[in-house]
Coordinates of C-alpha atoms in Angstrom, one line a residue:
M22 CA 1.9 6.9 -18.7
Y23 CA 1.2 6.9 -15.0
N24 CA -1.4 6.0 -12.6
F25 CA -1.0 6.9 -8.8
F26 CA -3.2 5.2 -6.6
V27 CA -3.6 5.6 -2.3
D28 CA -5.8 3.2 -0.9
G29 CA -7.6 2.5 -3.9
V30 CA -8.4 6.0 -4.8
Q31 CA -6.7 7.0 -7.9
F32 CA -5.4 10.7 -8.2
P33 CA -6.6 12.5 -11.3
V34 CA -3.2 13.8 -12.3
A35 CA 0.1 11.6 -12.1
P36 CA 2.5 13.7 -10.8
S37 CA 5.4 14.4 -13.0
E38 CA 7.9 13.0 -10.8
M39 CA 8.8 11.1 -7.6
T40 CA 11.1 10.3 -5.4
T41 CA 11.8 7.0 -3.5
K42 CA 14.4 6.4 -1.1
I43 CA 15.9 3.0 0.1
N44 CA 17.2 3.7 3.7
G45 CA 20.4 1.9 4.4
R46 CA 21.0 0.4 7.8
N47 CA 24.6 -0.7 7.3
E48 CA 27.0 0.2 10.6
T49 CA 30.6 0.8 10.5
I50 CA 32.4 -0.2 13.4
V51 CA 36.5 -0.4 14.8
L52 CA 38.0 -3.9 15.3
M53 CA 41.1 -3.9 17.1
N54 CA 43.2 -5.7 14.8
D55 CA 41.6 -5.2 11.7
G56 CA 40.5 -1.8 11.7
E57 CA 37.0 -0.6 10.1
V58 CA 34.7 -3.0 8.9
N59 CA 31.1 -2.5 7.5
V60 CA 28.5 -5.0 9.1
I61 CA 25.8 -5.4 6.4
K62 CA 22.1 -5.3 7.9
K63 CA 18.7 -5.6 6.3
P64 CA 17.5 -2.0 4.5
G65 CA 15.5 0.2 6.6
L66 CA 11.7 1.5 5.6
T67 CA 11.8 3.1 2.4
D68 CA 10.6 6.9 1.6
I69 CA 9.0 8.0 -1.1
E70 CA 8.0 11.7 -1.5
F71 CA 6.0 13.5 -4.6
E72 CA 3.8 16.6 -5.5
V73 CA 0.2 15.9 -7.0
L74 CA -2.0 18.4 -8.7
L75 CA -5.5 18.7 -7.5
P76 CA -7.8 19.8 -10.0
N77 CA -11.3 21.9 -9.2
V78 CA -11.7 22.2 -12.8
K79 CA -12.6 18.4 -15.0
Y80 CA -9.4 19.0 -17.7
P81 CA -9.3 17.0 -20.3
F82 CA -5.7 15.5 -19.5
A83 CA -7.5 14.4 -16.2
V84 CA -8.5 10.9 -14.8
Y85 CA -11.5 10.4 -13.1
P86 CA -12.4 6.4 -13.0
N87 CA -15.5 7.0 -11.4
G88 CA -16.7 10.9 -12.0
F89 CA -15.2 14.2 -11.5
Q90 CA -14.4 14.6 -8.0
P91 CA -13.0 18.3 -6.6
A92 CA -9.8 18.7 -4.8
T93 CA -11.3 18.6 -1.3
F94 CA -12.4 15.0 -2.0
Y95 CA -8.9 14.0 -2.5
L96 CA -7.6 16.4 0.6
E97 CA -10.6 14.6 2.8
K98 CA -9.1 11.4 1.8
L99 CA -5.3 12.2 3.0
E100 CA -6.8 13.7 6.1
K101 CA -8.6 10.4 6.9
L102 CA -5.5 8.6 6.4
K103 CA -3.3 10.5 8.5
G104 CA -5.7 10.4 11.3
S105 CA -6.4 6.7 11.3
I106 CA -3.4 5.7 12.4
K107 CA -3.5 2.6 9.9
P108 CA -1.3 1.9 6.7
F109 CA -2.6 1.7 3.4
Q110 CA -2.0 0.6 -0.2
F111 CA 0.2 2.6 -2.4
I112 CA 0.6 1.9 -6.3
V113 CA 2.0 3.2 -9.1
N114 CA 1.0 1.9 -12.7
R115 CA 3.7 2.3 -15.5
M116 CA 1.5 1.6 -18.6
M117 CA 2.6 1.3 -22.1
P118 CA 1.5 3.7 -25.0
N119 CA -0.6 0.7 -26.2
G120 CA -2.5 0.6 -22.6
N121 CA -0.4 -2.7 -21.6
L122 CA 0.9 -2.9 -17.7
L123 CA 4.9 -2.4 -17.9
F124 CA 5.3 -3.0 -14.2
D125 CA 4.2 -1.1 -11.0
T126 CA 5.1 0.2 -7.6
N127 CA 3.1 -1.5 -4.9
M128 CA 3.9 -1.0 -0.9
T129 CA 2.2 -0.8 1.9
M130 CA 2.6 2.9 3.3
T131 CA 1.9 5.6 5.9
I132 CA 1.3 9.2 5.5
E133 CA 4.3 11.1 7.6
D134 CA 3.4 14.6 6.3
Y135 CA 1.5 16.1 3.7
E136 CA 1.7 20.3 2.7
I137 CA -0.9 21.8 1.0
K138 CA -0.3 24.7 -1.3
E139 CA -2.6 27.2 -2.8
S140 CA -1.3 29.6 -5.2
A141 CA -2.9 32.5 -7.9
E142 CA -0.8 31.0 -10.5
D143 CA -2.9 27.5 -9.9
G144 CA -6.3 29.4 -10.2
F145 CA -8.4 27.4 -8.0
D146 CA -6.5 24.0 -8.3
V147 CA -4.4 22.5 -5.0
T148 CA -0.9 21.1 -5.1
V149 CA 0.1 18.9 -2.4
S150 CA 3.4 17.4 -1.1
I151 CA 3.0 14.2 0.4
Q152 CA 6.0 12.3 2.4
L153 CA 5.1 8.5 2.8
K154 CA 7.1 6.1 4.9
Q155 CA 7.0 1.8 4.0
Y156 CA 5.2 0.3 6.8
R157 CA 6.2 -3.4 8.0
A158 CA 3.8 -5.4 9.8
Y159 CA 5.0 -6.7 13.3
G160 CA 3.5 -8.3 16.2
N161 CA 4.2 -10.1 19.4
K162 CA 4.2 -13.7 20.3
R163 CA 2.3 -14.8 23.3
I164 CA 4.5 -17.4 25.4
V165 CA 3.0 -19.6 28.2
V166 CA 5.3 -21.1 30.2
Q167 CA 4.5 -24.6 31.9
P168 CA 6.3 -26.4 34.6
A169 CA 7.7 -29.9 33.5
T170 CA 6.2 -33.2 34.5
Q171 CA 7.6 -36.4 35.4
S172 CA 7.1 -39.6 33.7
N173 CA 5.1 -40.8 36.1
G174 CA 2.8 -37.3 35.5
A175 CA 3.6 -35.6 38.5
T176 CA 5.2 -32.2 38.5
S177 CA 8.9 -31.9 38.7
S178 CA 9.8 -29.8 42.0
T179 CA 12.8 -28.4 39.8
T180 CA 13.1 -25.3 38.3
T181 CA 12.8 -26.8 34.8
Q182 CA 10.4 -25.4 32.4
K183 CA 8.9 -25.6 29.1
A184 CA 7.3 -22.5 26.9
V185 CA 4.8 -23.2 24.8
V186 CA 4.4 -20.4 21.9
E187 CA 1.2 -19.8 20.7
Q188 CA 0.2 -18.0 17.8
K189 CA -3.1 -17.6 16.2
R190 CA -4.3 -18.8 12.9
P191 CA -6.7 -16.4 10.9
T192 CA -10.0 -18.4 10.5
T193 CA -12.8 -17.8 8.1
G194 CA -16.1 -19.4 7.4
K195 CA -16.4 -17.2 4.2
V196 CA -16.6 -18.8 0.9
T197 CA -15.0 -16.5 -1.8
P198 CA -17.5 -16.8 -5.1
K199 CA -16.1 -17.9 -8.4
T200 CA -17.2 -14.5 -10.2
H201 CA -18.1 -11.3 -9.7
T202 CA -20.1 -9.1 -12.1
V203 CA -18.8 -5.4 -12.3
V204 CA -21.3 -2.8 -11.3
K205 CA -21.1 1.0 -11.5
G206 CA -18.2 2.7 -9.8
D207 CA -16.1 -0.7 -9.5
T208 CA -12.7 -1.1 -9.7
L209 CA -10.4 -3.9 -9.9
W210 CA -8.5 -3.0 -6.8
A211 CA -11.5 -2.9 -4.6
I212 CA -12.9 -6.3 -5.8
A213 CA -9.8 -7.8 -5.3
K214 CA -10.0 -6.0 -1.8
K215 CA -13.6 -7.2 -1.4
Y216 CA -12.8 -10.8 -2.3
L217 CA -9.2 -11.6 -2.1
G218 CA -8.6 -9.5 1.3
D219 CA -5.9 -7.5 -0.5
G220 CA -6.6 -4.7 -3.0
S221 CA -2.9 -5.2 -4.4
K222 CA -3.8 -8.4 -6.1
Y223 CA -5.7 -6.6 -8.8
T224 CA -2.8 -7.6 -11.3
E225 CA -3.5 -11.3 -10.2
L226 CA -6.9 -10.9 -11.2
A227 CA -6.0 -8.8 -14.2
K228 CA -3.7 -11.8 -15.5
L229 CA -6.5 -14.3 -14.8
N230 CA -8.9 -12.4 -16.6
N231 CA -6.8 -11.2 -19.5
I232 CA -7.5 -7.4 -18.7
S233 CA -4.5 -5.7 -20.1
N234 CA -5.3 -2.3 -18.8
P235 CA -6.2 -2.9 -15.1
N236 CA -7.8 0.7 -14.9
V237 CA -10.6 -0.1 -17.0
I238 CA -13.0 -2.7 -16.9
K239 CA -16.7 -2.2 -17.8
V240 CA -20.2 -2.6 -16.3
G241 CA -21.6 -6.0 -16.8
Q242 CA -18.5 -7.5 -17.2
V243 CA -17.9 -11.0 -15.5
I244 CA -14.5 -11.3 -13.6
K245 CA -13.1 -14.6 -12.6
L246 CA -11.9 -14.7 -9.1
G247 CA -9.6 -17.9 -9.0

């Protein structure tokens, strides 16, 4: 059994297949005396492609954790993610027949392209082909150049200078509570994002609370946060 999540929203029908391409960045160069050699580099960004069915009818095989939603709900979500110019968490759960989590794919991605297909053969349902690309965070360091000083405290007239690298550290005065009581509409992913700052940490909460199926939590259930 598979469960597909895009930014915390679960698709009602899991795609029948998914293609994951890990792009290599190795480079072949020719040395004067040794011929061709392969320069090994870190892997490039991963590409993921799949096709998903978005029903406009509530089928018995479809999954709706927070109640039935038509295809437009998911199309609007995709449009919002594409237009936000921000990465999101993409998660695929592999579940055992007994409901236990086998393993999952958990990556930060962006939507590169998606194509909406409507066909008379599908009735009122919609099929969407989606192409995702892995996202890696990056940033610039601020370098402050200061003139060197002599032992007597005077500024040196030479051109010798020193660089001080300043990096911002996240600060927060918010105290995380120890537990959370589940209310209607809660998901373990949303709880992890709210209290731990990262929805992908839902697996940690599942282990901490001995939850065999992370997709099933009950109203009134007390979730330990750490």
